[in-house]
CSV table of C-alpha atoms (C1' of nucleotides) in Angstrom, one decimal:
chain,number,residue,atom,x,y,z
L,1,MET,CA,180.7,121.8,77.2
L,2,ASN,CA,181.6,118.2,77.1
L,3,ILE,CA,179.5,115.4,76.0
L,4,GLY,CA,178.6,114.3,79.5
L,5,ASP,CA,177.0,117.7,80.3
L,6,VAL,CA,175.2,117.7,77.1
L,7,SER,CA,173.9,114.3,77.7
L,8,ARG,CA,172.6,115.2,81.1
L,9,ILE,CA,171.0,118.4,79.8
L,10,SER,CA,169.4,116.9,76.7
L,11,GLY,CA,168.5,113.5,78.2
L,12,LEU,CA,170.1,111.8,75.2
L,13,PRO,CA,172.7,109.1,75.9
L,14,ALA,CA,176.3,110.1,75.0
L,15,LYS,CA,176.4,107.2,72.6
L,16,THR,CA,173.4,108.6,70.8
L,17,ILE,CA,174.9,112.1,70.5
L,18,ARG,CA,178.1,110.6,69.0
L,19,TYR,CA,176.0,108.7,66.7
L,20,TYR,CA,174.1,111.8,65.6
L,21,GLU,CA,177.4,113.4,64.8
L,22,ASP,CA,178.5,110.3,62.9
L,23,ILE,CA,175.5,110.5,60.6
L,24,GLY,CA,175.9,114.3,60.2
L,25,LEU,CA,173.0,115.6,62.2
L,26,ILE,CA,175.3,117.8,64.3
L,27,GLN,CA,178.8,119.1,63.9
L,28,PRO,CA,180.2,120.0,67.3
L,29,ARG,CA,183.7,121.5,67.4
L,30,ARG,CA,186.7,119.8,68.9
L,31,GLY,CA,188.9,121.0,71.7
L,32,GLU,CA,192.7,120.7,71.8
L,33,ASN,CA,192.4,117.4,73.5
L,34,GLY,CA,190.1,116.0,70.9
L,35,TYR,CA,187.0,116.2,73.1
L,36,ARG,CA,183.8,117.4,71.5
L,37,SER,CA,183.1,120.9,72.5
L,38,PHE,CA,179.3,121.6,72.3
L,39,GLN,CA,177.8,125.1,72.0
L,40,ASP,CA,174.3,126.4,72.5
L,41,LYS,CA,173.5,125.8,68.9
L,42,ASP,CA,174.4,122.1,69.2
L,43,LEU,CA,172.4,121.8,72.4
L,44,HIS,CA,169.5,123.4,70.7
L,45,LYS,CA,169.7,121.0,67.8
L,46,LEU,CA,169.9,118.0,70.1
L,47,ALA,CA,166.8,119.1,71.9
L,48,PHE,CA,165.1,119.5,68.6
L,49,LEU,CA,166.2,116.0,67.6
L,50,GLY,CA,165.2,114.5,70.9
L,51,ARG,CA,161.7,115.9,70.6
L,52,ALA,CA,161.3,114.9,67.0
L,53,ARG,CA,162.4,111.4,67.8
L,54,ALA,CA,160.1,111.3,70.7
L,55,LEU,CA,157.3,112.1,68.3
L,56,GLY,CA,158.4,109.1,66.3
L,57,PHE,CA,159.9,110.9,63.3
L,58,THR,CA,162.6,108.8,61.5
L,59,ILE,CA,166.1,110.0,61.4
L,60,GLU,CA,165.7,111.0,57.8
L,61,ASP,CA,162.6,113.0,58.7
L,62,CYS,CA,164.6,114.6,61.5
L,63,ARG,CA,167.4,115.5,59.0
L,64,ASN,CA,164.8,117.2,56.7
L,65,LEU,CA,163.0,118.9,59.6
L,66,LEU,CA,166.3,120.3,60.9
L,67,ALA,CA,167.2,121.6,57.5
L,68,LEU,CA,163.8,123.3,57.2
L,69,TYR,CA,164.2,124.6,60.8
L,70,GLU,CA,167.4,126.4,59.7
L,71,ASP,CA,166.1,127.6,56.4
L,72,ASP,CA,164.5,131.0,56.8
L,73,GLY,CA,163.1,130.8,53.3
L,74,ARG,CA,161.2,127.5,54.0
L,75,GLU,CA,157.5,127.1,53.2
L,76,SER,CA,155.5,125.7,56.1
L,77,ALA,CA,153.8,123.4,53.6
L,78,ALA,CA,157.0,121.4,53.4
L,79,VAL,CA,157.1,120.8,57.1
L,80,LYS,CA,153.4,120.0,57.2
L,81,HIS,CA,153.8,117.5,54.5
L,82,ILE,CA,156.4,115.6,56.4
L,83,ALA,CA,154.3,115.7,59.5
L,84,GLU,CA,151.2,114.5,57.7
L,85,ASP,CA,153.0,111.6,56.1
L,86,HIS,CA,154.2,110.6,59.5
L,87,LEU,CA,150.8,111.0,61.0
L,88,ALA,CA,149.5,108.6,58.3
L,89,ARG,CA,152.2,106.1,59.1
L,90,ILE,CA,151.3,106.3,62.8
L,91,ASP,CA,147.6,105.7,62.0
L,92,GLU,CA,148.5,102.7,59.9
L,93,LYS,CA,150.5,101.2,62.7
L,94,ILE,CA,147.8,101.9,65.2
L,95,ALA,CA,145.3,100.2,63.0
L,96,GLN,CA,147.6,97.2,62.6
L,97,LEU,CA,148.1,97.0,66.3
L,98,HIS,CA,144.4,97.3,67.1
L,99,SER,CA,143.7,94.4,64.7
L,100,MET,CA,146.3,92.2,66.3
L,101,ARG,CA,145.1,93.2,69.7
L,102,SER,CA,141.5,92.3,69.1
L,103,THR,CA,142.4,88.8,67.8
L,104,LEU,CA,144.9,88.2,70.5
L,105,ALA,CA,142.5,89.4,73.3
L,106,GLU,CA,139.9,87.0,72.1
L,107,LEU,CA,142.3,84.1,72.1
L,108,VAL,CA,143.7,85.0,75.5
L,109,ASN,CA,140.2,85.3,76.8
L,110,ALA,CA,139.3,81.9,75.5
L,111,CYS,CA,142.3,80.2,77.1
L,112,ALA,CA,141.8,78.6,80.5
L,113,GLY,CA,145.4,79.2,81.4
L,114,ASP,CA,145.6,76.2,83.8
L,115,HIS,CA,147.6,73.0,84.1
L,116,ARG,CA,145.8,71.3,81.2
L,117,PRO,CA,147.3,71.2,77.7
L,118,ASP,CA,144.2,72.3,75.8
L,119,CYS,CA,144.7,75.7,74.4
L,120,PRO,CA,142.6,77.8,72.0
L,121,ILE,CA,145.6,80.0,71.3
L,122,LEU,CA,147.7,77.2,70.0
L,123,ASP,CA,144.7,75.8,68.2
L,124,ASP,CA,144.2,79.0,66.4
L,125,LEU,CA,147.9,79.4,65.5
L,126,GLY,CA,148.0,75.9,64.2
L,127,HIS,CA,144.8,75.8,62.3
L,128,GLY,CA,143.7,79.4,61.7
L,129,GLN,CA,143.9,81.1,58.3
L,130,CYS,CA,147.2,82.7,57.8
L,131,ILE,CA,146.6,85.9,56.0
L,132,GLY,CA,149.3,87.6,54.0
L,133,ALA,CA,151.5,88.1,57.1
L,134,ASP,CA,152.4,91.6,56.1
L,135,GLN,CA,155.6,91.8,58.3
L,136,ALA,CA,153.4,92.9,61.1
L,137,LEU,CA,154.9,96.0,62.7
Z,1,MET,CA,158.3,69.6,48.1
Z,2,ASN,CA,160.8,72.3,47.2
Z,3,ILE,CA,161.1,75.7,48.8
Z,4,GLY,CA,159.3,77.5,46.0
Z,5,ASP,CA,156.1,75.4,46.4
Z,6,VAL,CA,156.2,75.9,50.2
Z,7,SER,CA,156.7,79.6,49.7
Z,8,ARG,CA,153.6,79.8,47.4
Z,9,ILE,CA,151.5,77.7,49.8
Z,10,SER,CA,152.5,79.4,53.0
Z,11,GLY,CA,152.8,82.9,51.6
Z,12,LEU,CA,156.2,83.3,53.2
Z,13,PRO,CA,159.1,84.4,51.0
Z,14,ALA,CA,161.7,81.7,50.3
Z,15,LYS,CA,164.3,83.9,51.9
Z,16,THR,CA,162.3,84.0,55.1
Z,17,ILE,CA,161.9,80.2,55.1
Z,18,ARG,CA,165.6,79.7,54.7
Z,19,TYR,CA,166.1,82.2,57.5
Z,20,TYR,CA,163.7,80.3,59.8
Z,21,GLU,CA,165.8,77.2,59.1
Z,22,ASP,CA,168.9,79.2,59.8
Z,23,ILE,CA,167.7,80.2,63.3
Z,24,GLY,CA,166.5,76.7,64.0
Z,25,LEU,CA,162.7,77.1,63.8
Z,26,ILE,CA,162.4,74.4,61.2
Z,27,GLN,CA,164.6,71.5,60.1
Z,28,PRO,CA,163.6,70.4,56.7
Z,29,ARG,CA,165.3,67.4,55.2
Z,30,ARG,CA,167.6,67.6,52.3
Z,31,GLY,CA,167.4,65.6,49.0
Z,32,GLU,CA,170.2,64.0,47.1
Z,33,ASN,CA,170.8,67.3,45.2
Z,34,GLY,CA,171.1,69.4,48.4
Z,35,TYR,CA,167.6,70.9,47.9
Z,36,ARG,CA,165.5,71.3,51.0
Z,37,SER,CA,162.7,68.8,51.0
Z,38,PHE,CA,159.7,69.9,53.0
Z,39,GLN,CA,157.1,67.7,54.5
Z,40,ASP,CA,153.6,68.3,55.9
Z,41,LYS,CA,155.1,68.8,59.3
Z,42,ASP,CA,157.3,71.7,58.0
Z,43,LEU,CA,154.5,73.2,56.1
Z,44,HIS,CA,152.3,73.1,59.2
Z,45,LYS,CA,155.0,74.7,61.3
Z,46,LEU,CA,155.5,77.5,58.8
Z,47,ALA,CA,151.8,78.2,58.7
Z,48,PHE,CA,152.0,78.4,62.5
Z,49,LEU,CA,154.9,80.8,62.3
Z,50,GLY,CA,153.3,82.9,59.7
Z,51,ARG,CA,150.2,83.3,61.8
Z,52,ALA,CA,152.1,83.9,65.0
Z,53,ARG,CA,154.3,86.6,63.3
Z,54,ALA,CA,151.2,88.2,61.8
Z,55,LEU,CA,149.9,88.5,65.4
Z,56,GLY,CA,153.1,90.3,66.2
Z,57,PHE,CA,154.8,87.7,68.3
Z,58,THR,CA,158.6,88.0,68.3
Z,59,ILE,CA,160.7,85.2,66.9
Z,60,GLU,CA,161.6,84.2,70.4
Z,61,ASP,CA,157.9,84.0,71.3
Z,62,CYS,CA,157.4,81.9,68.2
Z,63,ARG,CA,160.1,79.6,69.2
Z,64,ASN,CA,158.6,79.1,72.6
Z,65,LEU,CA,155.0,78.8,71.3
Z,66,LEU,CA,156.2,76.2,68.8
Z,67,ALA,CA,157.8,74.2,71.5
Z,68,LEU,CA,154.7,74.3,73.6
Z,69,TYR,CA,152.6,73.4,70.5
Z,70,GLU,CA,154.7,70.2,70.1
Z,71,ASP,CA,154.7,69.4,73.8
Z,72,ASP,CA,151.7,67.3,74.7
Z,73,GLY,CA,152.4,67.7,78.4
Z,74,ARG,CA,152.2,71.6,78.2
Z,75,GLU,CA,150.1,73.6,80.5
Z,76,SER,CA,147.9,76.1,78.7
Z,77,ALA,CA,149.0,78.6,81.4
Z,78,ALA,CA,152.4,78.8,79.8
Z,79,VAL,CA,150.9,79.7,76.5
Z,80,LYS,CA,148.5,82.2,78.0
Z,81,HIS,CA,151.4,83.8,79.8
Z,82,ILE,CA,153.3,84.5,76.6
Z,83,ALA,CA,150.2,85.8,74.9
Z,84,GLU,CA,149.3,88.1,77.8
Z,85,ASP,CA,152.8,89.5,77.9
Z,86,HIS,CA,152.6,90.2,74.2
Z,87,LEU,CA,149.2,91.8,74.6
Z,88,ALA,CA,150.6,94.1,77.3
Z,89,ARG,CA,153.4,95.1,74.9
Z,90,ILE,CA,150.9,95.8,72.2
Z,91,ASP,CA,148.9,97.9,74.6
Z,92,GLU,CA,152.0,99.8,75.5
Z,93,LYS,CA,152.8,100.5,71.9
Z,94,ILE,CA,149.3,101.6,71.1
Z,95,ALA,CA,149.3,104.0,74.1
Z,96,GLN,CA,152.7,105.4,72.9
Z,97,LEU,CA,151.4,105.8,69.4
Z,98,HIS,CA,148.2,107.4,70.6
Z,99,SER,CA,150.2,109.9,72.6
Z,100,MET,CA,152.4,110.8,69.6
Z,101,ARG,CA,149.4,110.9,67.4
Z,102,SER,CA,147.5,113.4,69.5
Z,103,THR,CA,150.5,115.8,69.8
Z,104,LEU,CA,151.3,115.5,66.2
Z,105,ALA,CA,147.7,116.0,65.1
Z,106,GLU,CA,147.5,119.2,67.1
Z,107,LEU,CA,150.6,120.5,65.5
Z,108,VAL,CA,149.6,119.6,62.0
Z,109,ASN,CA,146.3,121.2,62.6
Z,110,ALA,CA,147.9,124.4,63.8
Z,111,CYS,CA,150.2,124.6,60.7
Z,112,ALA,CA,149.0,126.7,57.8
Z,113,GLY,CA,150.9,124.6,55.3
Z,114,ASP,CA,151.4,127.4,52.9
Z,115,HIS,CA,154.3,129.3,51.3
Z,116,ARG,CA,155.2,131.3,54.4
Z,117,PRO,CA,157.9,130.1,56.7
Z,118,ASP,CA,156.0,130.4,60.0
Z,119,CYS,CA,155.4,126.9,61.4
Z,120,PRO,CA,154.0,125.8,64.7
Z,121,ILE,CA,155.4,122.4,64.2
Z,122,LEU,CA,159.0,123.6,64.0
Z,123,ASP,CA,158.3,126.0,66.8
Z,124,ASP,CA,157.2,123.2,69.0
Z,125,LEU,CA,160.2,121.0,68.1
Z,126,GLY,CA,162.5,123.8,68.7
Z,127,HIS,CA,161.1,125.0,72.0
Z,128,GLY,CA,158.8,122.4,73.4
Z,129,GLN,CA,159.7,120.4,76.4
Z,130,CYS,CA,161.7,117.3,75.4
Z,131,ILE,CA,160.4,114.6,77.6
Z,132,GLY,CA,162.6,111.5,78.2
Z,133,ALA,CA,162.6,110.6,74.6
Z,134,ASP,CA,162.0,106.9,75.4
Z,135,GLN,CA,163.2,105.6,72.0
Z,136,ALA,CA,159.7,106.2,70.6
Z,137,LEU,CA,158.4,103.0,69.1
Q,1,DA,C1',173.3,71.2,24.0
Q,2,DT,C1',171.4,75.0,25.9
Q,3,DA,C1',168.2,78.1,27.9
Q,4,DG,C1',165.6,79.4,31.8
Q,5,DA,C1',163.7,78.5,36.0
Q,6,DG,C1',164.6,77.1,40.2
Q,7,DG,C1',167.7,75.7,43.9
Q,8,DT,C1',172.2,76.5,47.0
Q,9,DT,C1',175.6,79.4,50.0
Q,10,DC,C1',177.5,83.5,51.8
Q,11,DC,C1',178.0,88.3,52.6
Q,12,DA,C1',176.2,92.8,53.1
Q,13,DC,C1',172.6,95.9,54.3
Q,14,DC,C1',168.3,98.3,56.6
Q,15,DA,C1',167.0,101.5,61.5
Q,16,DA,C1',168.6,103.5,65.3
Q,17,DC,C1',171.1,102.7,68.3
Q,18,DT,C1',173.8,100.0,72.4
Q,19,DG,C1',177.7,97.5,74.6
Q,20,DG,C1',182.3,96.7,75.2
Q,21,DA,C1',187.3,96.7,74.4
Q,22,DG,C1',191.4,99.3,74.5
Q,23,DG,C1',193.3,103.5,75.2
Q,24,DG,C1',194.0,108.8,76.1
Q,25,DT,C1',192.9,113.0,79.4
Q,26,DC,C1',191.8,115.6,83.4
Q,27,DA,C1',191.3,117.0,88.3
Q,28,DA,C1',191.9,115.8,93.0
Q,29,DG,C1',194.2,113.9,96.8
Q,30,DC,C1',198.4,112.0,99.0
D,1,DG,C1',205.1,113.4,91.3
D,2,DC,C1',202.0,109.7,91.3
D,3,DT,C1',197.8,107.4,91.5
D,4,DT,C1',192.9,107.0,91.3
D,5,DG,C1',188.6,107.6,89.2
D,6,DA,C1',185.8,109.9,86.2
D,7,DC,C1',185.5,111.3,81.9
D,8,DC,C1',186.6,111.3,77.0
D,9,DC,C1',188.1,109.0,72.5
D,10,DT,C1',187.6,105.4,68.4
D,11,DC,C1',186.4,101.2,66.5
D,12,DC,C1',184.0,96.9,66.2
D,13,DA,C1',180.2,93.9,67.0
D,14,DG,C1',175.5,92.9,68.1
D,15,DT,C1',170.5,93.9,68.2
D,16,DT,C1',165.4,92.4,65.1
D,17,DG,C1',163.6,90.2,61.3
D,18,DG,C1',164.5,89.8,57.5
D,19,DT,C1',165.9,91.4,52.3
D,20,DG,C1',169.0,92.0,48.1
D,21,DG,C1',172.5,90.3,45.4
D,22,DA,C1',176.5,87.6,43.7
D,23,DA,C1',178.3,83.4,42.3
D,24,DC,C1',177.3,79.0,41.5
D,25,DC,C1',174.7,74.3,41.0
D,26,DT,C1',170.5,71.5,39.3
D,27,DC,C1',166.6,70.3,36.8
D,28,DT,C1',163.4,70.3,32.9
D,29,DA,C1',162.1,71.2,28.3
D,30,DT,C1',163.3,72.0,23.7
DNA sequence: ATAGAGGTTCCACCAACTGGAGGGTCAAGC
DNA sequence: GCTTGACCCTCCAGTTGGTGGAACCTCTAT
């Protein structure tokens, strides 16, 4: 199987698949002509990666999850630990976004949005308290 | 005022302030010695930027907002438009994160997290449907 | 005079890809 | 046998918003 077929099946761009090989997540064989030759095992791994990425796991998480997936002697606690950490990170981000959202919604609501220059949004940005600015998302 | 003072006052790292100059968001003067010499105007702009970034606006948004801020002939509609777009992007991200969160929470919940290898999380990643994988967050 | 704190520039790196240049390969049609 | 077009290859650069570090200059206090 060539990369194009794998891309169509997995839904991952060919570029991404090459990238995953580059960083050692998959090791497809090569044919005589130098083309990558994918097998079911690779396809399966790519599906795994696609789904893990869709759930927001980092590449490093994916690397670890893949290793656990292939380790028959794993303990499910290790997997759960990765997932729980990730869940916590997601919750943090959601909280951050909610906080931004509420401030922003207020400001948008207060702004007339007409041809006049008066604007509560700019007023706030210009004079509001700038808290920490913790590299928001 | 030197960059260190400005950094302390604004809460932005000196590196970040230099970076903002680099990309043209601020244009502090220079003293004889080559040091940046910040004035109230710069301080004010940096506070503006800090707050806008804390609300999650992109640098390009900030650039536009700053331009509007300094344009007495602006229409508040332009500002509101930027803010509404951003609000929509935030909502999208929140929705995405919520969707990840719910799937992930289910899986975490189903996983025993003990010394045995059986793991619903890995099962799901290995066999679940891989939807689009829209470069999650 | 010298130490230490602060300033300067420039280059490299982070995540996770994506785009494009420049070139090789394969299958089909003429 | 040749060309066309689709496919594949590698390598380099760019994205976002900074951050870290090296190498060097300047200021202030002792």
